[in-house]
Amino acid sequence: MLSLSTSNHKAGSPPPRPCYWAQAQVVKHKMCTRDFQCQSCPFDRALRKQAAINAAQTTKGEPRLKDRIETWQDKLRKRPVLQRPCIHTMRGDITFRPCTENYMCAECDFHQYFQDIYCVHTVLSPIDLLECRGFHIPQGYYLHPGHAWVKLESEDTVRIGLDEFALKILGPLDSIDIPVLGKRLDQDQPGFILHRGEHSIAVLAPVSGVITDVQTELGENPAPASTDPYGQGWLVRVKASDLRRELPRLILGVESADFMGQSVNRVFSLIEEEYGPLAADGGDLAPDLAGQLPEMSWERLAGVVLRP
């Protein structure tokens, strides 16, 4: 029976561990500060770039210097099979298990098993929530300019939902059209359709990939998404196809507060256009703004809220 280490299953963040490059002894010392989400790590990108240059020089017949960088996978592949640690061992998820798939995780049945058992059923609970202009922003989540969020689960798997700002301002929603299992999403293209009464508007997909899991019940009853948008309110799980290129286009960290402030200001500007300057007094925006201001077109409000 495979035993799990307890370090990653305590409340809060697990203690930092050496990154893959250090564990493979490509570099002497480097702690992982990104929970092994390598696609967003500039250190990983820099070393992979140098490794690719070195590999190209070797292919041309140039002598390989002893200290030339190679990928951590190539370094570990030089070990006997039973001495190659599985990436889940390297992350601290499990006790030692050898990698038997030559670090081709997409072809590994155990990797899929682990993702299904220990990721699919995990409840997303952000550790820190930043409040900005009356709305909460989860730290560690990526935000798309169209107000969908992305939470990384593994190197190529993410969860997607709608942020609190969109759900509160445009809600209560009657339904959400959520793509079916196996459907492909494309970044910046319509991904979900929000419905309220006779009105509807598209939300742009934050990343590209194939949908592997769907909360179909939220399509017909979106209310739970509004009460817990960053946890139980997730809509789909996606096997992403190009995170290295697409994640830098999203919003993360301290930039999230500026983004949310700009979004709130756009809505206040719309209110001023409709009702005059006294309507925007610098306070917080009320939930169900469309219901509070019935004369305002829901499509126009939604267009301002979801504008990328």
Tab-separated table of C-alpha atoms in Angstrom, residues 33-206:
chain	number	residue	atom	x	y	z
A	33	THR	CA	8.307	28.903	-3.630
A	34	ARG	CA	5.522	28.234	-6.148
A	35	ASP	CA	4.114	24.906	-4.951
A	36	PHE	CA	5.744	23.195	-7.962
A	37	GLN	CA	3.737	25.212	-10.478
A	38	CYS	CA	6.756	25.359	-12.775
A	39	GLN	CA	4.961	26.947	-15.724
A	40	SER	CA	4.793	30.247	-13.818
A	41	CYS	CA	8.378	30.095	-12.468
A	42	PRO	CA	11.004	32.363	-14.109
A	43	PHE	CA	13.811	30.222	-12.630
A	44	ASP	CA	12.437	27.133	-14.382
A	45	ARG	CA	12.033	29.030	-17.672
A	46	ALA	CA	15.599	30.333	-17.523
A	47	LEU	CA	17.129	26.914	-16.892
A	48	ARG	CA	15.014	25.231	-19.560
A	49	LYS	CA	16.109	27.858	-22.058
A	50	GLN	CA	19.764	27.248	-21.234
A	51	ALA	CA	19.254	23.463	-21.330
A	52	ALA	CA	17.737	23.749	-24.812
A	53	ILE	CA	20.733	25.797	-26.001
A	54	ASN	CA	23.133	23.224	-24.575
A	55	ALA	CA	21.211	20.348	-26.161
A	56	ALA	CA	21.326	22.071	-29.545
A	57	GLN	CA	25.089	22.562	-29.287
A	58	THR	CA	25.540	18.906	-28.400
A	59	THR	CA	23.462	17.871	-31.410
A	60	LYS	CA	25.816	19.861	-33.632
A	61	GLY	CA	28.743	17.783	-32.395
A	62	GLU	CA	30.255	20.381	-30.100
A	63	PRO	CA	31.824	18.970	-26.926
A	64	ARG	CA	29.516	18.986	-23.918
A	65	LEU	CA	31.039	20.814	-20.982
A	66	LYS	CA	30.814	19.101	-17.622
A	67	ASP	CA	28.949	21.988	-16.026
A	68	ARG	CA	26.465	22.583	-18.830
A	69	ILE	CA	22.847	22.747	-17.698
A	70	GLU	CA	20.492	19.931	-18.680
A	71	THR	CA	16.850	19.491	-17.717
A	72	TRP	CA	16.147	17.949	-14.351
A	73	GLN	CA	14.304	15.116	-16.129
A	74	ASP	CA	17.356	14.301	-18.266
A	75	LYS	CA	19.550	14.388	-15.168
A	76	LEU	CA	17.329	11.921	-13.323
A	77	ARG	CA	17.004	9.649	-16.356
A	78	LYS	CA	20.692	8.819	-15.945
A	79	ARG	CA	19.918	7.046	-12.691
A	80	PRO	CA	18.821	3.404	-12.531
A	81	VAL	CA	15.042	3.156	-12.960
A	82	LEU	CA	14.374	2.206	-9.350
A	83	GLN	CA	16.329	5.241	-8.135
A	84	ARG	CA	14.328	7.791	-10.136
A	85	PRO	CA	11.833	9.459	-7.766
A	86	CYS	CA	8.259	10.017	-8.916
A	87	ILE	CA	7.354	13.714	-9.089
A	88	HIS	CA	4.809	13.155	-6.305
A	89	THR	CA	7.658	11.932	-4.102
A	90	MET	CA	9.655	15.023	-5.038
A	91	ARG	CA	6.713	17.231	-4.101
A	92	GLY	CA	6.338	15.533	-0.739
A	93	ASP	CA	2.889	14.103	-1.539
A	94	ILE	CA	3.921	10.470	-0.989
A	95	THR	CA	6.782	8.379	0.356
A	96	PHE	CA	9.329	7.138	-2.148
A	97	ARG	CA	7.952	5.707	-5.351
A	98	PRO	CA	10.115	5.199	-8.450
A	99	CYS	CA	9.158	6.788	-11.740
A	100	THR	CA	8.512	4.014	-14.249
A	101	GLU	CA	7.389	6.194	-17.159
A	102	ASN	CA	10.652	8.084	-17.814
A	103	TYR	CA	9.057	11.309	-16.504
A	104	MET	CA	6.331	11.209	-19.169
A	105	CYS	CA	3.590	11.982	-16.650
A	106	ALA	CA	0.846	12.235	-19.262
A	107	GLU	CA	1.359	8.522	-19.972
A	108	CYS	CA	1.447	7.488	-16.303
A	109	ASP	CA	-1.597	5.679	-14.870
A	110	PHE	CA	-0.479	6.442	-11.312
A	111	HIS	CA	-0.237	10.158	-12.058
A	112	GLN	CA	-3.806	10.107	-13.399
A	113	TYR	CA	-4.924	8.102	-10.367
A	114	PHE	CA	-3.294	10.586	-8.024
A	115	GLN	CA	-4.881	13.545	-9.820
A	116	ASP	CA	-8.314	11.930	-9.689
A	117	ILE	CA	-8.166	10.890	-6.032
A	118	TYR	CA	-6.264	13.732	-4.435
A	119	CYS	CA	-7.091	16.677	-6.700
A	120	VAL	CA	-10.540	16.264	-8.231
A	121	HIS	CA	-12.250	16.007	-4.862
A	122	THR	CA	-10.220	18.706	-3.161
A	123	VAL	CA	-12.251	21.685	-1.982
A	124	LEU	CA	-10.657	24.918	-3.098
A	125	SER	CA	-10.165	27.066	-0.023
A	126	PRO	CA	-7.985	30.118	-0.593
A	127	ILE	CA	-5.743	30.806	2.377
A	128	ASP	CA	-5.753	34.577	1.970
A	129	LEU	CA	-8.439	36.899	0.628
A	130	LEU	CA	-7.581	40.480	-0.222
A	131	GLU	CA	-10.467	42.958	0.060
A	132	CYS	CA	-10.622	45.731	-2.518
A	133	ARG	CA	-13.467	48.200	-2.939
A	134	GLY	CA	-15.917	45.831	-1.276
A	135	PHE	CA	-14.892	42.693	-3.192
A	136	HIS	CA	-12.621	39.798	-2.280
A	137	ILE	CA	-9.662	38.657	-4.368
A	138	PRO	CA	-8.126	35.241	-3.629
A	139	GLN	CA	-4.362	35.254	-3.361
A	140	GLY	CA	-2.687	32.639	-5.541
A	141	TYR	CA	-5.476	32.684	-8.125
A	142	TYR	CA	-5.010	34.107	-11.609
A	143	LEU	CA	-7.671	36.526	-12.858
A	144	HIS	CA	-8.650	36.992	-16.470
A	145	PRO	CA	-9.588	40.560	-17.520
A	146	GLY	CA	-13.079	39.182	-18.247
A	147	HIS	CA	-13.481	38.225	-14.552
A	148	ALA	CA	-13.005	34.465	-14.751
A	149	TRP	CA	-10.448	32.990	-12.360
A	150	VAL	CA	-7.867	30.221	-12.768
A	151	LYS	CA	-6.455	28.044	-9.986
A	152	LEU	CA	-3.468	25.844	-10.814
A	153	GLU	CA	-3.716	22.249	-9.608
A	154	SER	CA	-0.784	20.656	-11.412
A	155	GLU	CA	1.607	21.448	-14.228
A	156	ASP	CA	-1.170	21.267	-16.825
A	157	THR	CA	-4.449	21.137	-14.883
A	158	VAL	CA	-6.516	24.098	-13.677
A	159	ARG	CA	-9.913	24.900	-12.259
A	160	ILE	CA	-11.947	27.794	-13.597
A	161	GLY	CA	-14.763	29.862	-12.114
A	162	LEU	CA	-16.228	33.363	-12.060
A	163	ASP	CA	-14.977	35.970	-9.624
A	164	GLU	CA	-17.047	37.577	-6.869
A	165	PHE	CA	-17.233	40.903	-8.679
A	166	ALA	CA	-19.023	39.520	-11.746
A	167	LEU	CA	-21.339	37.255	-9.773
A	168	LYS	CA	-22.457	39.926	-7.309
A	169	ILE	CA	-22.894	42.789	-9.746
A	170	LEU	CA	-24.691	40.750	-12.423
A	171	GLY	CA	-26.526	38.316	-10.149
A	172	PRO	CA	-28.669	36.647	-9.201
A	173	LEU	CA	-28.241	34.592	-12.361
A	174	ASP	CA	-30.899	32.192	-13.588
A	175	SER	CA	-28.471	29.789	-15.268
A	176	ILE	CA	-25.015	29.384	-16.767
A	177	ASP	CA	-24.309	27.534	-19.991
A	178	ILE	CA	-21.254	25.409	-19.126
A	179	PRO	CA	-19.500	23.483	-21.924
A	180	VAL	CA	-19.727	19.703	-21.794
A	181	LEU	CA	-16.976	17.284	-20.863
A	182	GLY	CA	-14.366	17.041	-23.612
A	183	LYS	CA	-15.159	20.449	-25.070
A	184	ARG	CA	-12.182	22.655	-25.915
A	185	LEU	CA	-11.836	26.175	-24.546
A	186	ASP	CA	-9.701	28.844	-26.210
A	187	GLN	CA	-8.261	31.749	-24.279
A	188	ASP	CA	-10.088	35.060	-24.876
A	189	GLN	CA	-12.905	33.303	-26.729
A	190	PRO	CA	-16.462	32.819	-25.362
A	191	GLY	CA	-16.417	30.007	-22.839
A	192	PHE	CA	-19.544	30.339	-20.680
A	193	ILE	CA	-22.903	32.047	-21.178
A	194	LEU	CA	-24.631	33.836	-18.281
A	195	HIS	CA	-28.431	34.084	-18.320
A	196	ARG	CA	-30.725	36.383	-16.380
A	197	GLY	CA	-34.334	36.601	-17.472
A	198	GLU	CA	-34.363	37.154	-21.205
A	199	HIS	CA	-30.818	38.486	-21.191
A	200	SER	CA	-27.546	36.644	-21.808
A	201	ILE	CA	-23.851	37.426	-22.235
A	202	ALA	CA	-20.668	35.446	-22.819
A	203	VAL	CA	-17.748	35.138	-20.412
A	204	LEU	CA	-14.361	34.675	-22.077
A	205	ALA	CA	-12.317	31.584	-21.323
A	206	PRO	CA	-9.207	32.487	-19.269
